[in-house]
Amino acid sequence: MSKPGQRVLAELRKMIASGELAAGERIIEIPTAERLQVSRMPVRMALRELEQEGLLIKSGGRGYTVRAVTAEDIAGAVEVRGVLEGLAARQAAERGIDDATREVLQGCLDEGDRLFEKGHVLLEELEAYHSLNMRFHRAIIDASGNRAIAEALARNDHLPFASVSSLAVDRNDLAREFRRFNFAHMQHHAVFDALVSGQGARAEAVMREHANATLRYAEYFLPQRQGVTVLQKG
């Protein structure tokens, strides 16, 4: 897909995840292109991709409808992600973590420690956490040496808020969000310790539990809560 198409795809995913495009809302190619200030072709490609991902349903004529997402949909996708990322952590621990991977993981931990040490966070700091969180997870998946895991995760991540590439944040309650993400960061420390110690079963168990924190996203979207911001990265 072209870069304009990728940008449109990311933007539409974000709009669906945030509720800006609500379940049941009809999306038509030309008005969407005008809204996003792009030509029709990248919109057409993005809409087809979103249909394949299960976020849109083909409706009459040339339009699409936003698919309704249930709590069960989110829970199922998150559980699958936990299994896959847990497998990646176990295999990475059993293979052994090389120096380059260890440096990336340690850098993520150090950055997170600095973010959370003052006892509160701002929204822009959670954006920084989002970036380091993605680096941490991707490093573990790469360290597993199992390409099938990354491919399976890509297919599973059709719900943006069930994917590590998206982060839902309640900007109206950053005190609670601090506790939630600080706990997730502590889980990163536990995973790292298991990885460098070669404890595959422990690394797998912590990563699976770590994924379950995403299940709280269901209360943000079903129904849509005011004040929720979706941080999205490709």
XYZ file of C-alpha atoms in Angstrom:
234
model
C 0.000 0.000 0.000
C 1.213 3.516 -0.808
C 2.232 5.949 1.935
C -0.972 7.998 1.487
C -2.946 4.785 1.753
C -1.090 3.783 4.934
C -1.757 7.203 6.448
C -5.463 7.004 5.607
C -5.624 3.452 6.968
C -4.020 4.510 10.259
C -6.310 7.532 10.560
C -9.478 5.538 9.920
C -8.407 2.855 12.400
C -7.885 5.560 15.004
C -11.283 7.129 14.270
C -12.996 3.757 14.656
C -11.138 2.918 17.870
C -11.928 6.307 19.427
C -15.604 6.122 18.486
C -15.389 9.130 16.174
C -16.686 6.696 13.570
C -19.363 4.878 15.550
C -20.645 1.333 15.117
C -23.247 1.250 12.360
C -22.051 4.496 10.778
C -21.852 4.430 6.987
C -18.565 5.342 5.320
C -18.575 6.367 1.670
C -15.465 6.821 -0.434
C -15.863 10.359 -1.808
C -16.971 12.132 1.411
C -14.225 10.304 3.310
C -11.612 11.441 0.795
C -12.829 15.011 1.127
C -12.808 14.763 4.919
C -9.220 13.491 4.984
C -8.135 15.768 2.124
C -6.766 12.988 -0.058
C -7.649 11.465 -3.407
C -10.129 8.618 -3.681
C -7.580 5.871 -4.396
C -5.888 5.707 -0.941
C -9.334 5.820 0.688
C -10.546 2.983 -1.536
C -7.520 0.845 -0.632
C -7.844 1.640 3.082
C -11.545 0.756 3.146
C -10.870 -2.590 1.492
C -8.135 -3.320 4.023
C -10.401 -2.410 6.937
C -13.069 -4.727 5.538
C -10.530 -7.566 5.439
C -9.512 -6.771 9.016
C -13.134 -7.031 10.104
C -13.584 -3.410 11.167
C -15.914 -2.551 8.264
C -18.770 -4.423 6.622
C -19.638 -3.957 2.955
C -23.021 -2.270 2.674
C -25.298 -1.551 -0.244
C -23.882 0.322 -3.189
C -20.250 1.379 -2.834
C -20.149 2.131 0.865
C -19.160 0.397 4.082
C -20.548 0.281 7.610
C -18.497 0.340 10.813
C -18.754 -3.054 12.468
C -20.048 -3.214 16.041
C -17.346 -4.550 18.362
C -18.332 -6.527 21.445
C -16.498 -7.097 24.711
C -16.112 -10.707 23.615
C -14.361 -9.575 20.426
C -11.844 -7.583 22.442
C -11.322 -10.326 25.022
C -10.756 -12.954 22.348
C -8.189 -10.886 20.458
C -6.358 -9.969 23.670
C -6.246 -13.583 24.829
C -4.748 -14.645 21.511
C -2.173 -11.848 21.739
C -1.244 -12.986 25.243
C -0.688 -16.535 24.045
C 1.444 -15.406 21.098
C 3.526 -12.901 23.061
C 3.923 -15.413 25.880
C 5.229 -17.948 23.386
C 7.638 -15.351 22.011
C 8.964 -14.599 25.513
C 9.443 -18.288 26.315
C 11.272 -18.986 23.088
C 13.420 -15.866 23.489
C 14.410 -16.938 27.017
C 15.194 -20.473 25.875
C 17.295 -19.235 22.942
C 19.088 -16.700 25.095
C 19.035 -12.905 24.836
C 21.912 -11.426 22.847
C 23.686 -8.236 23.891
C 21.902 -6.032 21.345
C 18.444 -7.180 22.462
C 19.405 -6.855 26.112
C 20.529 -3.275 25.480
C 17.208 -2.383 23.799
C 15.164 -3.922 26.613
C 17.267 -2.303 29.326
C 16.956 1.054 27.583
C 13.160 0.730 27.608
C 13.204 -0.093 31.325
C 15.449 2.857 32.131
C 13.256 5.243 30.155
C 10.147 3.925 31.881
C 11.748 4.280 35.300
C 12.394 7.954 34.583
C 8.801 8.492 33.430
C 7.196 6.969 36.518
C 9.648 7.871 39.292
C 7.911 11.174 40.155
C 4.626 9.439 40.986
C 2.398 10.911 38.265
C 2.268 11.209 34.477
C 1.096 13.661 31.861
C -0.622 12.631 28.637
C 2.486 13.429 26.583
C 4.534 11.210 28.901
C 2.167 8.341 28.216
C 2.838 8.931 24.520
C 6.529 8.403 25.314
C 5.614 5.268 27.259
C 3.638 4.046 24.250
C 6.768 4.263 22.094
C 9.001 2.421 24.557
C 6.287 -0.192 25.134
C 6.190 -0.976 21.424
C 9.995 -1.244 21.274
C 9.999 -3.570 24.268
C 7.374 -5.916 22.838
C 8.874 -5.938 19.338
C 12.334 -6.721 20.710
C 10.961 -9.797 22.480
C 9.089 -10.973 19.394
C 12.224 -10.523 17.271
C 14.339 -12.307 19.896
C 12.086 -15.364 19.699
C 13.462 -16.082 16.221
C 9.981 -17.242 15.224
C 8.634 -15.248 12.253
C 5.298 -17.057 12.480
C 4.576 -15.265 15.763
C 4.914 -11.807 14.202
C 2.787 -12.873 11.234
C 0.073 -14.296 13.495
C 0.066 -11.154 15.636
C -0.353 -8.982 12.542
C -3.447 -10.967 11.571
C -4.831 -10.890 15.108
C -4.371 -7.165 15.624
C -7.376 -6.135 13.523
C -8.938 -4.487 16.585
C -6.723 -1.430 17.161
C -7.289 -1.313 20.906
C -6.401 -5.006 21.244
C -3.031 -4.376 19.612
C 0.187 -3.206 21.235
C 0.343 -0.523 18.508
C -2.574 1.304 20.162
C -2.932 2.611 23.677
C -6.235 3.798 25.153
C -5.837 6.476 27.815
C -8.490 8.139 29.980
C -7.175 11.697 30.072
C -9.811 12.586 32.696
C -8.283 10.188 35.234
C -4.516 10.284 34.797
C -3.986 9.269 38.429
C -5.526 5.886 37.715
C -3.699 5.675 34.411
C -0.426 6.248 36.270
C -1.164 3.238 38.488
C -2.151 1.102 35.514
C 0.880 1.853 33.380
C 3.323 1.869 36.274
C 2.134 -1.663 37.079
C 2.575 -2.649 33.425
C 6.096 -1.235 33.577
C 6.847 -3.349 36.637
C 5.714 -6.351 34.618
C 8.276 -5.354 31.975
C 10.944 -5.565 34.669
C 9.724 -9.047 35.655
C 9.745 -10.231 32.034
C 13.244 -8.852 31.512
C 14.515 -10.648 34.606
C 13.023 -13.922 33.398
C 14.447 -13.449 29.906
C 18.016 -12.768 30.985
C 17.802 -15.604 33.524
C 16.680 -18.067 30.852
C 13.425 -18.786 32.680
C 11.145 -19.559 29.762
C 8.046 -20.660 31.662
C 8.153 -17.611 33.934
C 8.664 -15.223 31.012
C 5.680 -16.769 29.221
C 3.417 -16.514 32.277
C 4.245 -12.852 32.943
C 3.732 -11.859 29.306
C 0.349 -13.577 29.204
C -0.734 -11.769 32.351
C 0.692 -8.526 30.952
C -1.602 -8.782 27.915
C -4.648 -9.145 30.162
C -4.249 -5.530 31.299
C -5.620 -4.593 27.866
C -8.981 -6.119 28.785
C -9.781 -2.955 30.723
C -10.059 -1.229 27.336
C -13.513 -2.770 26.982
C -14.874 -0.440 29.657
C -13.498 2.521 27.675
C -15.267 1.638 24.439
C -18.401 -0.284 25.396
C -20.016 2.207 25.653
C -17.607 4.901 24.492
C -16.351 6.867 27.494
C -15.833 10.609 27.293
C -12.214 11.656 27.704
C -10.660 8.553 26.157
C -7.722 9.215 23.841
C -6.320 6.508 21.563
C -2.582 6.765 21.005
C -1.821 5.053 17.700
C 1.500 4.117 16.155
C 2.255 2.122 13.030
